[in-house]
Amino acid sequence: MTLDMKKTLLLLLLGFINLFSISAQDKWINLDYATTNTGDNGLIGSWVQVIFEDSKNNLWIGTESGISIKKGGEWSSLTEKDGLVVNEVGDIEEDRNGLIWLATNESILKYDGVDFISWIFSL
């Protein structure tokens, strides 16, 4: 295989990767939420850092003011008052046991639906 053929194949491969990543980004859903703290019908904060859909199709939205959760048509929120180490949540994931894991700039938290277990970073 010549160098020109290798370059052509590499460009085609990169083009396909780019095409698939663009088409995956086109999957948007309508959240029907307000962008201010509106309690039961909106987000707890206006600066969204992460949006995560769990295995039960619940939306978890991490903001600078805590987490807003949309289960079915109902909204709820979690903040420091509920056990977050800090309100600003940067990442949300779910493990194979259905437990939710949260990352902040100060901690990692595991949430079982009732209680938080936190691991706090210290320098």
PDB file of N, CA and C in Angstrom, residues 16-122:
ATOM      1  N   PHE A  16     -15.514   9.610   8.404  1.00  0.00           N
ATOM      2  CA  PHE A  16     -16.602   8.800   8.955  1.00  0.00           C
ATOM      3  C   PHE A  16     -16.771   9.044  10.449  1.00  0.00           C
ATOM      4  N   ILE A  17     -15.678   9.137  11.184  1.00  0.00           N
ATOM      5  CA  ILE A  17     -15.756   9.422  12.621  1.00  0.00           C
ATOM      6  C   ILE A  17     -16.438  10.762  12.843  1.00  0.00           C
ATOM      7  N   ASN A  18     -16.059  11.771  12.076  1.00  0.00           N
ATOM      8  CA  ASN A  18     -16.663  13.098  12.204  1.00  0.00           C
ATOM      9  C   ASN A  18     -18.148  13.050  11.855  1.00  0.00           C
ATOM     10  N   LEU A  19     -18.512  12.318  10.818  1.00  0.00           N
ATOM     11  CA  LEU A  19     -19.908  12.201  10.413  1.00  0.00           C
ATOM     12  C   LEU A  19     -20.749  11.579  11.516  1.00  0.00           C
ATOM     13  N   PHE A  20     -20.249  10.490  12.140  1.00  0.00           N
ATOM     14  CA  PHE A  20     -21.002   9.837  13.210  1.00  0.00           C
ATOM     15  C   PHE A  20     -21.097  10.708  14.447  1.00  0.00           C
ATOM     16  N   SER A  21     -20.062  11.447  14.782  1.00  0.00           N
ATOM     17  CA  SER A  21     -20.124  12.296  15.969  1.00  0.00           C
ATOM     18  C   SER A  21     -21.093  13.456  15.752  1.00  0.00           C
ATOM     19  N   ILE A  22     -21.168  13.978  14.528  1.00  0.00           N
ATOM     20  CA  ILE A  22     -22.109  15.063  14.240  1.00  0.00           C
ATOM     21  C   ILE A  22     -23.544  14.550  14.316  1.00  0.00           C
ATOM     22  N   SER A  23     -23.819  13.363  13.756  1.00  0.00           N
ATOM     23  CA  SER A  23     -25.185  12.849  13.782  1.00  0.00           C
ATOM     24  C   SER A  23     -25.615  12.495  15.198  1.00  0.00           C
ATOM     25  N   ALA A  24     -24.697  12.070  16.067  1.00  0.00           N
ATOM     26  CA  ALA A  24     -25.052  11.764  17.452  1.00  0.00           C
ATOM     27  C   ALA A  24     -25.408  13.026  18.220  1.00  0.00           C
ATOM     28  N   GLN A  25     -24.820  14.150  17.846  1.00  0.00           N
ATOM     29  CA  GLN A  25     -25.095  15.397  18.540  1.00  0.00           C
ATOM     30  C   GLN A  25     -26.461  15.960  18.178  1.00  0.00           C
ATOM     31  N   ASP A  26     -27.090  15.452  17.129  1.00  0.00           N
ATOM     32  CA  ASP A  26     -28.380  15.977  16.700  1.00  0.00           C
ATOM     33  C   ASP A  26     -29.546  15.416  17.501  1.00  0.00           C
ATOM     34  N   LYS A  27     -29.279  14.526  18.450  1.00  0.00           N
ATOM     35  CA  LYS A  27     -30.357  13.931  19.253  1.00  0.00           C
ATOM     36  C   LYS A  27     -30.633  14.834  20.448  1.00  0.00           C
ATOM     37  N   TRP A  28     -31.551  15.763  20.285  1.00  0.00           N
ATOM     38  CA  TRP A  28     -31.931  16.700  21.341  1.00  0.00           C
ATOM     39  C   TRP A  28     -33.325  16.349  21.831  1.00  0.00           C
ATOM     40  N   ILE A  29     -33.575  16.621  23.094  1.00  0.00           N
ATOM     41  CA  ILE A  29     -34.902  16.401  23.637  1.00  0.00           C
ATOM     42  C   ILE A  29     -35.403  17.696  24.248  1.00  0.00           C
ATOM     43  N   ASN A  30     -36.705  17.838  24.321  1.00  0.00           N
ATOM     44  CA  ASN A  30     -37.307  19.023  24.913  1.00  0.00           C
ATOM     45  C   ASN A  30     -37.499  18.769  26.405  1.00  0.00           C
ATOM     46  N   LEU A  31     -36.829  19.539  27.241  1.00  0.00           N
ATOM     47  CA  LEU A  31     -36.905  19.331  28.677  1.00  0.00           C
ATOM     48  C   LEU A  31     -38.094  20.034  29.324  1.00  0.00           C
ATOM     49  N   ASP A  32     -38.657  21.031  28.681  1.00  0.00           N
ATOM     50  CA  ASP A  32     -39.756  21.808  29.250  1.00  0.00           C
ATOM     51  C   ASP A  32     -39.422  22.328  30.641  1.00  0.00           C
ATOM     52  N   TYR A  33     -38.380  23.097  30.767  1.00  0.00           N
ATOM     53  CA  TYR A  33     -38.019  23.648  32.062  1.00  0.00           C
ATOM     54  C   TYR A  33     -37.759  25.135  31.948  1.00  0.00           C
ATOM     55  N   ALA A  34     -37.880  25.798  33.055  1.00  0.00           N
ATOM     56  CA  ALA A  34     -37.513  27.208  33.118  1.00  0.00           C
ATOM     57  C   ALA A  34     -36.035  27.283  33.486  1.00  0.00           C
ATOM     58  N   THR A  35     -35.376  28.350  33.099  1.00  0.00           N
ATOM     59  CA  THR A  35     -33.942  28.453  33.377  1.00  0.00           C
ATOM     60  C   THR A  35     -33.652  29.242  34.643  1.00  0.00           C
ATOM     61  N   THR A  36     -34.639  29.464  35.442  1.00  0.00           N
ATOM     62  CA  THR A  36     -34.423  30.100  36.739  1.00  0.00           C
ATOM     63  C   THR A  36     -34.948  29.179  37.825  1.00  0.00           C
ATOM     64  N   ASN A  37     -34.620  29.485  39.045  1.00  0.00           N
ATOM     65  CA  ASN A  37     -35.060  28.655  40.155  1.00  0.00           C
ATOM     66  C   ASN A  37     -36.560  28.828  40.341  1.00  0.00           C
ATOM     67  N   THR A  38     -37.320  27.874  39.832  1.00  0.00           N
ATOM     68  CA  THR A  38     -38.774  27.969  39.920  1.00  0.00           C
ATOM     69  C   THR A  38     -39.354  26.818  40.729  1.00  0.00           C
ATOM     70  N   GLY A  39     -38.551  26.239  41.590  1.00  0.00           N
ATOM     71  CA  GLY A  39     -39.058  25.209  42.496  1.00  0.00           C
ATOM     72  C   GLY A  39     -39.461  23.945  41.789  1.00  0.00           C
ATOM     73  N   ASP A  40     -40.742  23.598  41.892  1.00  0.00           N
ATOM     74  CA  ASP A  40     -41.217  22.312  41.393  1.00  0.00           C
ATOM     75  C   ASP A  40     -41.284  22.212  39.875  1.00  0.00           C
ATOM     76  N   ASN A  41     -41.116  23.313  39.155  1.00  0.00           N
ATOM     77  CA  ASN A  41     -41.243  23.225  37.699  1.00  0.00           C
ATOM     78  C   ASN A  41     -40.034  23.793  36.972  1.00  0.00           C
ATOM     79  N   GLY A  42     -38.861  23.695  37.574  1.00  0.00           N
ATOM     80  CA  GLY A  42     -37.690  24.194  36.880  1.00  0.00           C
ATOM     81  C   GLY A  42     -36.390  23.799  37.538  1.00  0.00           C
ATOM     82  N   LEU A  43     -35.325  24.342  37.014  1.00  0.00           N
ATOM     83  CA  LEU A  43     -33.995  24.030  37.513  1.00  0.00           C
ATOM     84  C   LEU A  43     -33.686  24.808  38.782  1.00  0.00           C
ATOM     85  N   ILE A  44     -32.825  24.238  39.610  1.00  0.00           N
ATOM     86  CA  ILE A  44     -32.397  24.895  40.839  1.00  0.00           C
ATOM     87  C   ILE A  44     -31.431  26.038  40.528  1.00  0.00           C
ATOM     88  N   GLY A  45     -30.725  25.962  39.412  1.00  0.00           N
ATOM     89  CA  GLY A  45     -29.779  27.003  39.021  1.00  0.00           C
ATOM     90  C   GLY A  45     -29.856  27.265  37.538  1.00  0.00           C
ATOM     91  N   SER A  46     -29.241  28.343  37.093  1.00  0.00           N
ATOM     92  CA  SER A  46     -29.322  28.714  35.674  1.00  0.00           C
ATOM     93  C   SER A  46     -28.067  28.338  34.887  1.00  0.00           C
ATOM     94  N   TRP A  47     -27.017  27.862  35.555  1.00  0.00           N
ATOM     95  CA  TRP A  47     -25.777  27.503  34.879  1.00  0.00           C
ATOM     96  C   TRP A  47     -25.662  25.981  34.868  1.00  0.00           C
ATOM     97  N   VAL A  48     -26.039  25.351  33.763  1.00  0.00           N
ATOM     98  CA  VAL A  48     -26.037  23.891  33.643  1.00  0.00           C
ATOM     99  C   VAL A  48     -24.633  23.418  33.313  1.00  0.00           C
ATOM    100  N   GLN A  49     -24.133  22.495  34.131  1.00  0.00           N
ATOM    101  CA  GLN A  49     -22.801  21.930  33.911  1.00  0.00           C
ATOM    102  C   GLN A  49     -22.844  20.525  33.338  1.00  0.00           C
ATOM    103  N   VAL A  50     -23.894  19.772  33.657  1.00  0.00           N
ATOM    104  CA  VAL A  50     -23.989  18.404  33.166  1.00  0.00           C
ATOM    105  C   VAL A  50     -25.456  17.990  33.110  1.00  0.00           C
ATOM    106  N   ILE A  51     -25.794  17.227  32.066  1.00  0.00           N
ATOM    107  CA  ILE A  51     -27.118  16.620  31.948  1.00  0.00           C
ATOM    108  C   ILE A  51     -26.904  15.123  31.783  1.00  0.00           C
ATOM    109  N   PHE A  52     -27.568  14.340  32.613  1.00  0.00           N
ATOM    110  CA  PHE A  52     -27.392  12.887  32.592  1.00  0.00           C
ATOM    111  C   PHE A  52     -28.758  12.219  32.638  1.00  0.00           C
ATOM    112  N   GLU A  53     -28.965  11.212  31.802  1.00  0.00           N
ATOM    113  CA  GLU A  53     -30.188  10.413  31.831  1.00  0.00           C
ATOM    114  C   GLU A  53     -29.846   9.038  32.389  1.00  0.00           C
ATOM    115  N   ASP A  54     -30.505   8.659  33.499  1.00  0.00           N
ATOM    116  CA  ASP A  54     -30.188   7.375  34.119  1.00  0.00           C
ATOM    117  C   ASP A  54     -30.945   6.235  33.430  1.00  0.00           C
ATOM    118  N   SER A  55     -30.759   5.023  33.940  1.00  0.00           N
ATOM    119  CA  SER A  55     -31.349   3.836  33.312  1.00  0.00           C
ATOM    120  C   SER A  55     -32.872   3.798  33.445  1.00  0.00           C
ATOM    121  N   LYS A  56     -33.440   4.640  34.303  1.00  0.00           N
ATOM    122  CA  LYS A  56     -34.897   4.717  34.466  1.00  0.00           C
ATOM    123  C   LYS A  56     -35.482   5.914  33.719  1.00  0.00           C
ATOM    124  N   ASN A  57     -34.675   6.521  32.837  1.00  0.00           N
ATOM    125  CA  ASN A  57     -35.063   7.679  32.019  1.00  0.00           C
ATOM    126  C   ASN A  57     -35.321   8.949  32.836  1.00  0.00           C
ATOM    127  N   ASN A  58     -34.745   9.035  34.032  1.00  0.00           N
ATOM    128  CA  ASN A  58     -34.803  10.262  34.813  1.00  0.00           C
ATOM    129  C   ASN A  58     -33.668  11.176  34.367  1.00  0.00           C
ATOM    130  N   LEU A  59     -33.939  12.470  34.290  1.00  0.00           N
ATOM    131  CA  LEU A  59     -32.902  13.433  33.925  1.00  0.00           C
ATOM    132  C   LEU A  59     -32.312  14.035  35.186  1.00  0.00           C
ATOM    133  N   TRP A  60     -30.986  14.033  35.276  1.00  0.00           N
ATOM    134  CA  TRP A  60     -30.233  14.617  36.376  1.00  0.00           C
ATOM    135  C   TRP A  60     -29.473  15.797  35.773  1.00  0.00           C
ATOM    136  N   ILE A  61     -29.713  16.984  36.291  1.00  0.00           N
ATOM    137  CA  ILE A  61     -29.090  18.179  35.736  1.00  0.00           C
ATOM    138  C   ILE A  61     -28.286  18.857  36.831  1.00  0.00           C
ATOM    139  N   GLY A  62     -26.960  18.840  36.668  1.00  0.00           N
ATOM    140  CA  GLY A  62     -26.068  19.464  37.641  1.00  0.00           C
ATOM    141  C   GLY A  62     -25.873  20.932  37.305  1.00  0.00           C
ATOM    142  N   THR A  63     -26.089  21.793  38.291  1.00  0.00           N
ATOM    143  CA  THR A  63     -25.941  23.235  38.108  1.00  0.00           C
ATOM    144  C   THR A  63     -25.018  23.786  39.181  1.00  0.00           C
ATOM    145  N   GLU A  64     -24.830  25.088  39.162  1.00  0.00           N
ATOM    146  CA  GLU A  64     -24.005  25.745  40.183  1.00  0.00           C
ATOM    147  C   GLU A  64     -24.714  25.818  41.527  1.00  0.00           C
ATOM    148  N   SER A  65     -26.006  25.536  41.552  1.00  0.00           N
ATOM    149  CA  SER A  65     -26.798  25.652  42.784  1.00  0.00           C
ATOM    150  C   SER A  65     -27.302  24.318  43.308  1.00  0.00           C
ATOM    151  N   GLY A  66     -26.889  23.224  42.692  1.00  0.00           N
ATOM    152  CA  GLY A  66     -27.331  21.900  43.117  1.00  0.00           C
ATOM    153  C   GLY A  66     -27.750  21.072  41.917  1.00  0.00           C
ATOM    154  N   ILE A  67     -28.492  20.017  42.192  1.00  0.00           N
ATOM    155  CA  ILE A  67     -28.944  19.097  41.149  1.00  0.00           C
ATOM    156  C   ILE A  67     -30.454  19.186  41.035  1.00  0.00           C
ATOM    157  N   SER A  68     -30.942  19.272  39.822  1.00  0.00           N
ATOM    158  CA  SER A  68     -32.374  19.165  39.568  1.00  0.00           C
ATOM    159  C   SER A  68     -32.616  17.827  38.901  1.00  0.00           C
ATOM    160  N   ILE A  69     -33.671  17.154  39.329  1.00  0.00           N
ATOM    161  CA  ILE A  69     -33.990  15.824  38.818  1.00  0.00           C
ATOM    162  C   ILE A  69     -35.412  15.858  38.272  1.00  0.00           C
ATOM    163  N   LYS A  70     -35.561  15.383  37.028  1.00  0.00           N
ATOM    164  CA  LYS A  70     -36.892  15.289  36.434  1.00  0.00           C
ATOM    165  C   LYS A  70     -37.237  13.819  36.297  1.00  0.00           C
ATOM    166  N   LYS A  71     -38.208  13.378  37.126  1.00  0.00           N
ATOM    167  CA  LYS A  71     -38.706  12.002  37.085  1.00  0.00           C
ATOM    168  C   LYS A  71     -40.129  12.071  36.571  1.00  0.00           C
ATOM    169  N   GLY A  72     -40.343  11.543  35.365  1.00  0.00           N
ATOM    170  CA  GLY A  72     -41.654  11.695  34.737  1.00  0.00           C
ATOM    171  C   GLY A  72     -41.888  13.172  34.499  1.00  0.00           C
ATOM    172  N   GLY A  73     -42.957  13.716  34.995  1.00  0.00           N
ATOM    173  CA  GLY A  73     -43.222  15.140  34.851  1.00  0.00           C
ATOM    174  C   GLY A  73     -42.919  15.936  36.104  1.00  0.00           C
ATOM    175  N   GLU A  74     -42.338  15.295  37.118  1.00  0.00           N
ATOM    176  CA  GLU A  74     -42.090  15.943  38.401  1.00  0.00           C
ATOM    177  C   GLU A  74     -40.626  16.350  38.553  1.00  0.00           C
ATOM    178  N   TRP A  75     -40.418  17.548  39.102  1.00  0.00           N
ATOM    179  CA  TRP A  75     -39.080  18.069  39.376  1.00  0.00           C
ATOM    180  C   TRP A  75     -38.791  17.991  40.868  1.00  0.00           C
ATOM    181  N   SER A  76     -37.535  17.690  41.203  1.00  0.00           N
ATOM    182  CA  SER A  76     -37.053  17.797  42.573  1.00  0.00           C
ATOM    183  C   SER A  76     -35.611  18.277  42.504  1.00  0.00           C
ATOM    184  N   SER A  77     -35.085  18.704  43.639  1.00  0.00           N
ATOM    185  CA  SER A  77     -33.714  19.217  43.668  1.00  0.00           C
ATOM    186  C   SER A  77     -32.968  18.675  44.870  1.00  0.00           C
ATOM    187  N   LEU A  78     -31.646  18.577  44.735  1.00  0.00           N
ATOM    188  CA  LEU A  78     -30.753  18.208  45.824  1.00  0.00           C
ATOM    189  C   LEU A  78     -29.704  19.305  45.970  1.00  0.00           C
ATOM    190  N   THR A  79     -29.445  19.724  47.204  1.00  0.00           N
ATOM    191  CA  THR A  79     -28.460  20.766  47.484  1.00  0.00           C
ATOM    192  C   THR A  79     -27.622  20.354  48.694  1.00  0.00           C
ATOM    193  N   GLU A  80     -26.806  21.286  49.184  1.00  0.00           N
ATOM    194  CA  GLU A  80     -26.020  21.043  50.394  1.00  0.00           C
ATOM    195  C   GLU A  80     -26.924  20.669  51.562  1.00  0.00           C
ATOM    196  N   LYS A  81     -28.111  21.227  51.605  1.00  0.00           N
ATOM    197  CA  LYS A  81     -29.061  20.907  52.686  1.00  0.00           C
ATOM    198  C   LYS A  81     -29.442  19.431  52.671  1.00  0.00           C
ATOM    199  N   ASP A  82     -29.357  18.792  51.498  1.00  0.00           N
ATOM    200  CA  ASP A  82     -29.720  17.384  51.365  1.00  0.00           C
ATOM    201  C   ASP A  82     -28.525  16.449  51.497  1.00  0.00           C
ATOM    202  N   GLY A  83     -27.312  17.007  51.582  1.00  0.00           N
ATOM    203  CA  GLY A  83     -26.131  16.171  51.759  1.00  0.00           C
ATOM    204  C   GLY A  83     -25.017  16.364  50.756  1.00  0.00           C
ATOM    205  N   LEU A  84     -25.214  17.223  49.737  1.00  0.00           N
ATOM    206  CA  LEU A  84     -24.105  17.520  48.825  1.00  0.00           C
ATOM    207  C   LEU A  84     -23.003  18.228  49.605  1.00  0.00           C
ATOM    208  N   VAL A  85     -21.751  17.956  49.277  1.00  0.00           N
ATOM    209  CA  VAL A  85     -20.638  18.644  49.930  1.00  0.00           C
ATOM    210  C   VAL A  85     -20.612  20.100  49.501  1.00  0.00           C
ATOM    211  N   VAL A  86     -20.773  20.342  48.206  1.00  0.00           N
ATOM    212  CA  VAL A  86     -20.950  21.682  47.643  1.00  0.00           C
ATOM    213  C   VAL A  86     -22.061  21.586  46.604  1.00  0.00           C
ATOM    214  N   ASN A  87     -22.707  22.694  46.334  1.00  0.00           N
ATOM    215  CA  ASN A  87     -23.826  22.678  45.385  1.00  0.00           C
ATOM    216  C   ASN A  87     -23.396  22.493  43.939  1.00  0.00           C
ATOM    217  N   GLU A  88     -22.213  22.937  43.574  1.00  0.00           N
ATOM    218  CA  GLU A  88     -21.775  22.897  42.179  1.00  0.00           C
ATOM    219  C   GLU A  88     -21.350  21.488  41.783  1.00  0.00           C
ATOM    220  N   VAL A  89     -22.135  20.851  40.909  1.00  0.00           N
ATOM    221  CA  VAL A  89     -21.888  19.477  40.476  1.00  0.00           C
ATOM    222  C   VAL A  89     -21.407  19.493  39.035  1.00  0.00           C
ATOM    223  N   GLY A  90     -20.261  18.839  38.785  1.00  0.00           N
ATOM    224  CA  GLY A  90     -19.658  18.864  37.461  1.00  0.00           C
ATOM    225  C   GLY A  90     -19.866  17.607  36.645  1.00  0.00           C
ATOM    226  N   ASP A  91     -20.175  16.472  37.303  1.00  0.00           N
ATOM    227  CA  ASP A  91     -20.382  15.240  36.549  1.00  0.00           C
ATOM    228  C   ASP A  91     -21.348  14.344  37.314  1.00  0.00           C
ATOM    229  N   ILE A  92     -22.138  13.581  36.566  1.00  0.00           N
ATOM    230  CA  ILE A  92     -23.106  12.645  37.127  1.00  0.00           C
ATOM    231  C   ILE A  92     -23.018  11.355  36.312  1.00  0.00           C
ATOM    232  N   GLU A  93     -22.907  10.216  36.992  1.00  0.00           N
ATOM    233  CA  GLU A  93     -22.853   8.911  36.335  1.00  0.00           C
ATOM    234  C   GLU A  93     -23.674   7.924  37.145  1.00  0.00           C
ATOM    235  N   GLU A  94     -23.999   6.794  36.538  1.00  0.00           N
ATOM    236  CA  GLU A  94     -24.727   5.724  37.222  1.00  0.00           C
ATOM    237  C   GLU A  94     -23.920   4.440  37.098  1.00  0.00           C
ATOM    238  N   ASP A  95     -23.816   3.686  38.202  1.00  0.00           N
ATOM    239  CA  ASP A  95     -23.116   2.412  38.116  1.00  0.00           C
ATOM    240  C   ASP A  95     -24.087   1.292  37.765  1.00  0.00           C
ATOM    241  N   ARG A  96     -23.588   0.099  37.597  1.00  0.00           N
ATOM    242  CA  ARG A  96     -24.440  -1.020  37.157  1.00  0.00           C
ATOM    243  C   ARG A  96     -25.451  -1.446  38.212  1.00  0.00           C
ATOM    244  N   ASN A  97     -25.279  -0.977  39.459  1.00  0.00           N
ATOM    245  CA  ASN A  97     -26.241  -1.270  40.523  1.00  0.00           C
ATOM    246  C   ASN A  97     -27.309  -0.199  40.660  1.00  0.00           C
ATOM    247  N   GLY A  98     -27.291   0.807  39.781  1.00  0.00           N
ATOM    248  CA  GLY A  98     -28.282   1.872  39.812  1.00  0.00           C
ATOM    249  C   GLY A  98     -27.963   2.996  40.787  1.00  0.00           C
ATOM    250  N   LEU A  99     -26.769   2.979  41.383  1.00  0.00           N
ATOM    251  CA  LEU A  99     -26.364   4.054  42.279  1.00  0.00           C
ATOM    252  C   LEU A  99     -25.843   5.224  41.454  1.00  0.00           C
ATOM    253  N   ILE A 100     -26.157   6.428  41.888  1.00  0.00           N
ATOM    254  CA  ILE A 100     -25.734   7.632  41.183  1.00  0.00           C
ATOM    255  C   ILE A 100     -24.449   8.146  41.826  1.00  0.00           C
ATOM    256  N   TRP A 101     -23.467   8.466  41.003  1.00  0.00           N
ATOM    257  CA  TRP A 101     -22.183   9.008  41.446  1.00  0.00           C
ATOM    258  C   TRP A 101     -22.073  10.443  40.947  1.00  0.00           C
ATOM    259  N   LEU A 102     -21.650  11.333  41.827  1.00  0.00           N
ATOM    260  CA  LEU A 102     -21.538  12.754  41.523  1.00  0.00           C
ATOM    261  C   LEU A 102     -20.102  13.199  41.747  1.00  0.00           C
ATOM    262  N   ALA A 103     -19.645  14.132  40.928  1.00  0.00           N
ATOM    263  CA  ALA A 103     -18.320  14.714  41.104  1.00  0.00           C
ATOM    264  C   ALA A 103     -18.437  16.224  41.226  1.00  0.00           C
ATOM    265  N   THR A 104     -17.772  16.759  42.224  1.00  0.00           N
ATOM    266  CA  THR A 104     -17.656  18.201  42.382  1.00  0.00           C
ATOM    267  C   THR A 104     -16.166  18.525  42.357  1.00  0.00           C
ATOM    268  N   ASN A 105     -15.829  19.803  42.485  1.00  0.00           N
ATOM    269  CA  ASN A 105     -14.401  20.141  42.516  1.00  0.00           C
ATOM    270  C   ASN A 105     -13.785  19.824  43.874  1.00  0.00           C
ATOM    271  N   GLU A 106     -14.588  19.379  44.835  1.00  0.00           N
ATOM    272  CA  GLU A 106     -14.084  19.063  46.170  1.00  0.00           C
ATOM    273  C   GLU A 106     -14.328  17.623  46.602  1.00  0.00           C
ATOM    274  N   SER A 107     -15.164  16.879  45.857  1.00  0.00           N
ATOM    275  CA  SER A 107     -15.548  15.565  46.361  1.00  0.00           C
ATOM    276  C   SER A 107     -16.100  14.659  45.273  1.00  0.00           C
ATOM    277  N   ILE A 108     -16.190  13.377  45.640  1.00  0.00           N
ATOM    278  CA  ILE A 108     -16.931  12.366  44.881  1.00  0.00           C
ATOM    279  C   ILE A 108     -18.021  11.887  45.843  1.00  0.00           C
ATOM    280  N   LEU A 109     -19.240  11.762  45.348  1.00  0.00           N
ATOM    281  CA  LEU A 109     -20.353  11.329  46.194  1.00  0.00           C
ATOM    282  C   LEU A 109     -21.088  10.169  45.548  1.00  0.00           C
ATOM    283  N   LYS A 110     -21.536   9.240  46.375  1.00  0.00           N
ATOM    284  CA  LYS A 110     -22.385   8.146  45.930  1.00  0.00           C
ATOM    285  C   LYS A 110     -23.758   8.390  46.541  1.00  0.00           C
ATOM    286  N   TYR A 111     -24.805   8.314  45.705  1.00  0.00           N
ATOM    287  CA  TYR A 111     -26.171   8.577  46.155  1.00  0.00           C
ATOM    288  C   TYR A 111     -27.022   7.350  45.887  1.00  0.00           C
ATOM    289  N   ASP A 112     -27.668   6.826  46.941  1.00  0.00           N
ATOM    290  CA  ASP A 112     -28.487   5.625  46.797  1.00  0.00           C
ATOM    291  C   ASP A 112     -29.973   5.926  46.680  1.00  0.00           C
ATOM    292  N   GLY A 113     -30.317   7.197  46.510  1.00  0.00           N
ATOM    293  CA  GLY A 113     -31.708   7.605  46.438  1.00  0.00           C
ATOM    294  C   GLY A 113     -32.211   8.191  47.737  1.00  0.00           C
ATOM    295  N   VAL A 114     -31.449   7.978  48.822  1.00  0.00           N
ATOM    296  CA  VAL A 114     -31.812   8.501  50.139  1.00  0.00           C
ATOM    297  C   VAL A 114     -30.632   9.236  50.769  1.00  0.00           C
ATOM    298  N   ASP A 115     -29.483   8.563  50.822  1.00  0.00           N
ATOM    299  CA  ASP A 115     -28.311   9.102  51.518  1.00  0.00           C
ATOM    300  C   ASP A 115     -27.126   9.271  50.573  1.00  0.00           C
ATOM    301  N   PHE A 116     -26.251  10.215  50.953  1.00  0.00           N
ATOM    302  CA  PHE A 116     -24.988  10.433  50.255  1.00  0.00           C
ATOM    303  C   PHE A 116     -23.848   9.834  51.072  1.00  0.00           C
ATOM    304  N   ILE A 117     -22.896   9.235  50.393  1.00  0.00           N
ATOM    305  CA  ILE A 117     -21.607   8.902  50.992  1.00  0.00           C
ATOM    306  C   ILE A 117     -20.591   9.722  50.227  1.00  0.00           C
ATOM    307  N   SER A 118     -19.761  10.500  50.933  1.00  0.00           N
ATOM    308  CA  SER A 118     -18.824  11.408  50.266  1.00  0.00           C
ATOM    309  C   SER A 118     -17.382  11.072  50.561  1.00  0.00           C
ATOM    310  N   TRP A 119     -16.573  11.309  49.549  1.00  0.00           N
ATOM    311  CA  TRP A 119     -15.127  11.266  49.677  1.00  0.00           C
ATOM    312  C   TRP A 119     -14.623  12.658  49.325  1.00  0.00           C
ATOM    313  N   ILE A 120     -14.062  13.339  50.310  1.00  0.00           N
ATOM    314  CA  ILE A 120     -13.664  14.748  50.128  1.00  0.00           C
ATOM    315  C   ILE A 120     -12.176  14.799  49.826  1.00  0.00           C
ATOM    316  N   PHE A 121     -11.816  15.610  48.821  1.00  0.00           N
ATOM    317  CA  PHE A 121     -10.427  15.794  48.447  1.00  0.00           C
ATOM    318  C   PHE A 121      -9.758  16.742  49.416  1.00  0.00           C
ATOM    319  N   SER A 122      -8.546  16.439  49.799  1.00  0.00           N
ATOM    320  CA  SER A 122      -7.796  17.381  50.626  1.00  0.00           C
ATOM    321  C   SER A 122      -6.387  17.493  50.059  1.00  0.00           C
TER     322      SER A 122
END
